[in-house]
Coordinates of C-alpha atoms and ligand atoms in Angstrom, one line a residue:
M1 CA 136.2 113.0 124.0
S2 CA 134.9 110.3 126.5
S3 CA 133.6 107.3 126.1
T4 CA 133.5 107.0 129.7
I5 CA 131.4 110.1 130.7
E6 CA 128.7 109.5 127.5
T7 CA 128.0 106.0 129.1
E8 CA 127.8 107.4 133.0
A9 CA 125.6 110.7 132.2
R10 CA 121.9 110.3 131.1
V11 CA 122.3 113.9 128.9
T12 CA 125.2 115.1 128.0
D13 CA 126.2 118.5 125.7
Y14 CA 127.3 117.7 121.8
P15 CA 130.5 116.0 121.6
Q16 CA 133.6 118.1 120.8
S17 CA 133.9 117.0 117.1
S18 CA 136.3 118.4 114.8
G19 CA 137.4 117.1 111.1
I20 CA 135.2 115.2 108.9
R21 CA 133.4 113.5 111.6
Y22 CA 131.9 116.6 113.0
L23 CA 131.2 116.9 109.3
L24 CA 129.4 113.9 108.7
S25 CA 127.6 114.4 111.7
W26 CA 125.9 117.3 109.8
I27 CA 124.9 115.6 107.0
L28 CA 124.5 112.3 107.4
W29 CA 120.7 112.9 108.5
P30 CA 119.5 114.1 105.5
G31 CA 122.3 112.9 102.9
L32 CA 120.7 109.3 103.9
L33 CA 117.4 109.8 103.3
A34 CA 117.9 111.9 100.1
S35 CA 119.7 109.4 98.6
C36 CA 117.3 106.7 99.8
M37 CA 114.5 108.8 98.3
F38 CA 115.8 109.6 95.1
A39 CA 117.3 105.5 94.9
V40 CA 113.9 105.1 95.5
I41 CA 112.0 107.1 92.8
T42 CA 114.4 106.2 90.1
G43 CA 114.0 102.4 90.2
L44 CA 110.6 103.6 90.0
N45 CA 111.3 105.8 87.2
R46 CA 113.2 102.6 84.9
G47 CA 109.8 100.8 85.8
L48 CA 112.0 98.5 87.9
D49 CA 109.4 96.2 90.5
P50 CA 108.3 99.6 93.9
V51 CA 108.2 95.8 96.7
L52 CA 111.4 95.2 95.2
T53 CA 113.4 98.3 95.2
L54 CA 112.0 99.8 98.9
F55 CA 113.5 96.6 100.3
S56 CA 116.2 96.8 98.6
V57 CA 117.1 100.5 99.3
Y58 CA 115.9 99.8 102.5
F59 CA 118.0 96.8 102.8
V60 CA 121.8 99.4 102.0
L61 CA 120.4 101.6 103.9
I62 CA 120.9 99.3 107.3
V63 CA 124.0 97.8 106.5
C64 CA 125.2 101.8 106.2
I65 CA 123.5 102.0 109.7
A66 CA 125.1 99.1 111.2
I67 CA 128.4 100.3 109.7
L68 CA 128.2 103.5 111.0
E69 CA 127.2 103.2 114.4
R70 CA 130.2 101.0 114.8
V71 CA 132.7 103.8 113.1
M72 CA 130.8 106.6 115.1
P73 CA 128.5 106.3 117.8
H74 CA 125.9 108.8 119.4
E75 CA 126.1 106.1 122.7
P76 CA 128.8 103.3 122.6
S77 CA 126.9 101.2 124.6
W78 CA 124.1 100.7 122.9
N79 CA 127.0 98.7 120.5
K80 CA 126.1 95.5 123.4
N81 CA 124.3 92.9 122.6
D82 CA 120.4 93.4 124.8
G83 CA 119.5 90.0 125.0
Q84 CA 116.7 90.8 122.8
I85 CA 117.7 90.4 118.5
G86 CA 115.6 87.3 118.5
N87 CA 112.3 89.0 119.8
D88 CA 113.5 92.1 117.7
I89 CA 114.2 90.1 114.6
F90 CA 110.7 88.4 115.4
H91 CA 108.7 92.0 116.2
T92 CA 109.7 93.3 113.0
I93 CA 109.0 90.6 110.1
V94 CA 106.1 89.3 111.7
N95 CA 104.8 92.8 113.3
Y96 CA 105.7 95.8 111.7
I97 CA 106.0 94.2 108.0
V98 CA 103.4 91.2 108.1
V99 CA 101.2 92.4 110.1
G100 CA 101.4 96.3 108.4
A101 CA 101.1 95.1 105.2
V102 CA 98.3 93.1 105.9
V103 CA 96.4 95.6 107.6
E104 CA 97.6 98.5 105.1
A105 CA 96.0 96.8 102.5
A106 CA 92.3 95.8 104.1
V107 CA 92.4 99.5 105.1
V108 CA 93.7 100.3 101.7
A109 CA 90.3 97.8 99.8
L110 CA 88.2 99.5 102.9
I111 CA 88.9 103.2 102.2
A112 CA 88.6 102.1 98.3
K113 CA 85.4 101.1 98.5
L114 CA 84.0 104.4 100.2
V115 CA 86.2 105.9 98.0
M116 CA 84.6 104.7 95.0
L117 CA 80.9 105.1 96.9
S118 CA 81.6 108.7 97.1
T119 CA 83.4 109.5 94.1
T120 CA 80.3 108.2 92.1
L121 CA 77.9 110.8 93.7
T122 CA 80.1 113.2 94.2
S123 CA 81.9 112.3 90.8
A124 CA 85.1 114.0 92.2
S125 CA 88.1 113.2 94.2
I126 CA 89.4 116.5 96.7
W127 CA 93.6 115.3 96.2
P128 CA 94.8 118.5 94.4
V129 CA 95.9 116.3 91.7
D130 CA 96.5 119.0 89.5
W131 CA 99.5 120.3 91.9
P132 CA 103.5 119.7 91.2
V133 CA 104.9 116.2 92.6
W134 CA 106.7 117.4 94.9
A135 CA 103.6 119.8 96.7
Q136 CA 101.6 116.8 96.7
F137 CA 103.8 114.9 98.3
I138 CA 104.9 117.6 101.0
L139 CA 100.6 118.2 101.3
L140 CA 101.2 114.4 101.7
L141 CA 103.3 114.6 104.6
F142 CA 101.4 116.7 106.2
V143 CA 97.3 115.4 105.5
G144 CA 99.3 111.9 107.5
E145 CA 100.9 113.3 110.1
A146 CA 97.6 114.0 111.6
G147 CA 96.4 109.9 111.7
S148 CA 100.2 108.9 113.1
Y149 CA 100.2 111.8 115.6
T150 CA 96.7 111.1 116.9
A151 CA 97.4 107.2 117.3
H152 CA 101.4 107.9 119.5
R153 CA 99.8 110.3 121.5
I154 CA 96.8 108.1 122.7
S155 CA 99.2 104.7 123.0
H156 CA 101.3 106.7 125.2
E157 CA 98.1 108.9 127.3
V158 CA 95.6 105.9 126.9
P159 CA 96.7 103.4 129.8
F160 CA 95.2 101.0 127.3
L161 CA 97.3 101.1 124.3
W162 CA 100.6 101.8 126.3
R163 CA 100.4 98.4 127.0
F164 CA 100.5 97.4 123.5
H165 CA 103.2 100.7 123.0
A166 CA 105.5 99.8 126.2
V167 CA 107.2 97.2 124.1
H168 CA 108.7 99.9 121.7
H169 CA 109.4 102.0 124.5
S170 CA 110.9 99.1 126.5
A171 CA 114.1 99.1 124.3
T172 CA 117.5 99.8 126.8
S173 CA 119.7 100.6 123.8
L174 CA 118.2 102.4 119.7
Y175 CA 120.0 101.2 117.0
W176 CA 118.1 99.9 113.8
L177 CA 117.7 96.6 114.7
N178 CA 114.9 97.1 117.7
T179 CA 113.1 100.2 115.0
G180 CA 110.4 97.3 114.4
R181 CA 109.5 95.8 117.9
F182 CA 106.3 96.3 118.1
H183 CA 103.4 94.6 119.5
T184 CA 100.5 93.3 116.6
I185 CA 97.8 95.6 118.3
D186 CA 100.7 98.7 118.0
V187 CA 101.0 98.3 114.3
I188 CA 97.1 97.6 113.8
E189 CA 96.0 100.6 115.5
T190 CA 98.4 103.4 114.2
V191 CA 97.7 101.7 110.7
V192 CA 93.3 101.7 111.3
L193 CA 94.1 105.2 112.2
A194 CA 97.1 106.6 110.1
L195 CA 95.8 105.7 106.5
P196 CA 92.1 106.8 106.5
L197 CA 92.7 110.2 105.6
P198 CA 94.8 111.2 102.7
L199 CA 93.1 107.3 101.4
L200 CA 89.4 109.2 102.2
L201 CA 91.6 112.5 100.1
G202 CA 92.1 110.5 97.3
A203 CA 96.0 110.8 97.7
P204 CA 97.2 108.6 94.8
A205 CA 99.0 105.2 95.1
E206 CA 102.2 106.3 93.9
L207 CA 102.8 109.1 96.3
M208 CA 101.3 106.6 99.1
F209 CA 103.7 104.9 98.0
L210 CA 106.9 106.9 98.4
F211 CA 105.0 108.5 101.4
T212 CA 105.5 104.5 102.9
C213 CA 109.3 104.1 101.3
F214 CA 110.0 108.1 103.4
T215 CA 108.1 107.1 106.8
M216 CA 110.7 103.8 106.6
F217 CA 113.0 105.4 106.1
V218 CA 112.8 108.1 108.8
G219 CA 111.7 105.6 110.8
V220 CA 114.4 103.7 111.3
L221 CA 116.7 106.8 111.0
S222 CA 115.3 108.3 114.0
H223 CA 115.9 105.0 116.2
C224 CA 120.2 105.2 114.7
N225 CA 122.5 105.0 116.5
I226 CA 125.1 107.4 115.6
E227 CA 126.1 110.2 116.6
M228 CA 124.7 113.6 114.6
R229 CA 123.7 117.2 114.6
F230 CA 120.4 118.8 113.1
G231 CA 120.2 121.9 114.1
I232 CA 116.7 123.2 112.9
L233 CA 115.7 119.9 111.0
D234 CA 114.6 119.0 114.5
W235 CA 112.0 121.2 115.2
I236 CA 111.0 119.7 111.4
F237 CA 111.4 115.7 110.3
N238 CA 111.3 113.1 113.4
T239 CA 115.3 113.3 113.6
P240 CA 116.7 111.3 116.4
G241 CA 118.2 114.2 117.7
V242 CA 114.1 115.0 119.1
H243 CA 113.0 110.9 118.9
R244 CA 115.6 110.0 121.3
W245 CA 114.2 112.4 124.0
H246 CA 110.7 110.7 123.2
H247 CA 112.5 107.4 124.7
S248 CA 113.5 108.7 128.1
T249 CA 113.1 106.8 130.9
V250 CA 111.8 110.1 132.5
I251 CA 108.0 110.4 131.5
E252 CA 107.6 113.8 131.2
E253 CA 110.2 114.0 128.5
G254 CA 108.9 110.7 126.7
N255 CA 105.5 112.1 126.2
T256 CA 107.1 114.4 123.7
N257 CA 107.5 114.3 120.0
Y258 CA 104.8 111.8 118.7
G259 CA 105.7 113.0 115.1
E260 CA 106.7 109.9 113.3
N261 CA 107.4 111.5 110.0
L262 CA 107.3 115.5 110.9
M263 CA 107.0 117.8 113.9
V264 CA 104.6 119.8 113.2
Y265 CA 101.8 119.1 115.1
D266 CA 104.1 118.8 118.9
V267 CA 105.4 122.0 117.6
L268 CA 101.8 123.7 117.1
L269 CA 99.7 121.6 119.9
G270 CA 102.8 122.2 122.5
T271 CA 104.5 118.4 122.5
H272 CA 107.6 119.7 121.0
F273 CA 111.2 118.8 123.3
R274 CA 114.1 119.8 122.1
P275 CA 116.7 120.8 125.0
G276 CA 119.1 121.1 122.2
R277 CA 121.1 118.1 124.6
Q278 CA 121.7 114.3 123.9
I279 CA 120.4 112.3 126.2
H280 CA 122.0 108.8 127.0
V281 CA 119.3 106.4 128.9
V282 CA 116.1 105.3 127.1
G283 CA 113.7 102.7 128.9
T284 CA 110.6 102.6 130.6
D285 CA 109.5 101.7 134.4
T286 CA 106.5 99.0 132.7
P287 CA 107.6 96.2 133.3
V288 CA 107.8 94.3 130.1
P289 CA 108.5 90.7 129.8
K290 CA 112.4 90.4 128.0
S291 CA 110.4 86.8 126.5
I292 CA 108.4 87.5 123.2
L293 CA 105.7 85.4 124.7
G294 CA 105.8 87.5 127.3
Q295 CA 106.2 90.9 125.3
M296 CA 102.8 89.7 122.9
I297 CA 100.6 88.3 125.7
K298 CA 100.8 90.3 128.9
P299 CA 100.2 93.1 126.6
L300 CA 97.3 91.9 126.7
T301 CA 95.7 90.6 130.3
G302 CA 98.0 94.0 131.7
Y303 CA 101.4 94.5 133.6
K304 CA 100.3 94.2 137.2
E305 CA 100.1 90.9 139.2
Ligands
ZN401 ZN1 106.4 106.3 121.5

């Protein structure tokens, strides 16, 4: 395998790996995701604090990804410093975590009042609480995806919203840290559109927590710079195999694969794109500033001088 070819070609075939590296490239994505969900569920069953459990597991996942990105990168040049580390830490902590949590709490409180009002009137929630937990979780993935697919798609197709989402697509490499590169408005839009439907249907809080964990794990894995293979999983989940194409600099390739966890609405609505090859050049033509101040303010005023 030649890293020179990898770094120069925009699109390549999957590399000719063999042995343990080939085996790992197949089992890492499902293995890491399943291990993280198993660890969270085990922690909850043992009475550990849910938020502490989530962040502990998330931290271990990040460490594993960061090591694997050095050992078996998908694109070696993406491991170089892109000068955005400070900005990405700011976006991740302030926007992705703090703003995301505050808006989520506000939406949950608002919907809780509405649900209480409606259940007083109708005397029942329509969520199938008698189903097995695994079946409820799959239902929640489908229901939750409807809002996040819509939020993500309009953030690409509505020019005003693209201004904010372009900050996320300004990354010229994909790796674990720039998963959280989101503008405040982008985070608010996603939470406000994605959360209400499952909450209005009465999805239980414990299930919503597991859904949040799953979404965070899939999110950071979708950006990881690790050589992996996915096969049929590319049609079911938001794997790096499809999400890297979503970050393509070619607009027709980038305006695809909007799913946050699942690919179901992309497949149904014709936005699924999976050529069976690998992409190595990501970014956007939108002139997103390099500075954190510019990244926060420029989307509000527009990119034209
Ligand atoms: Zn996008």
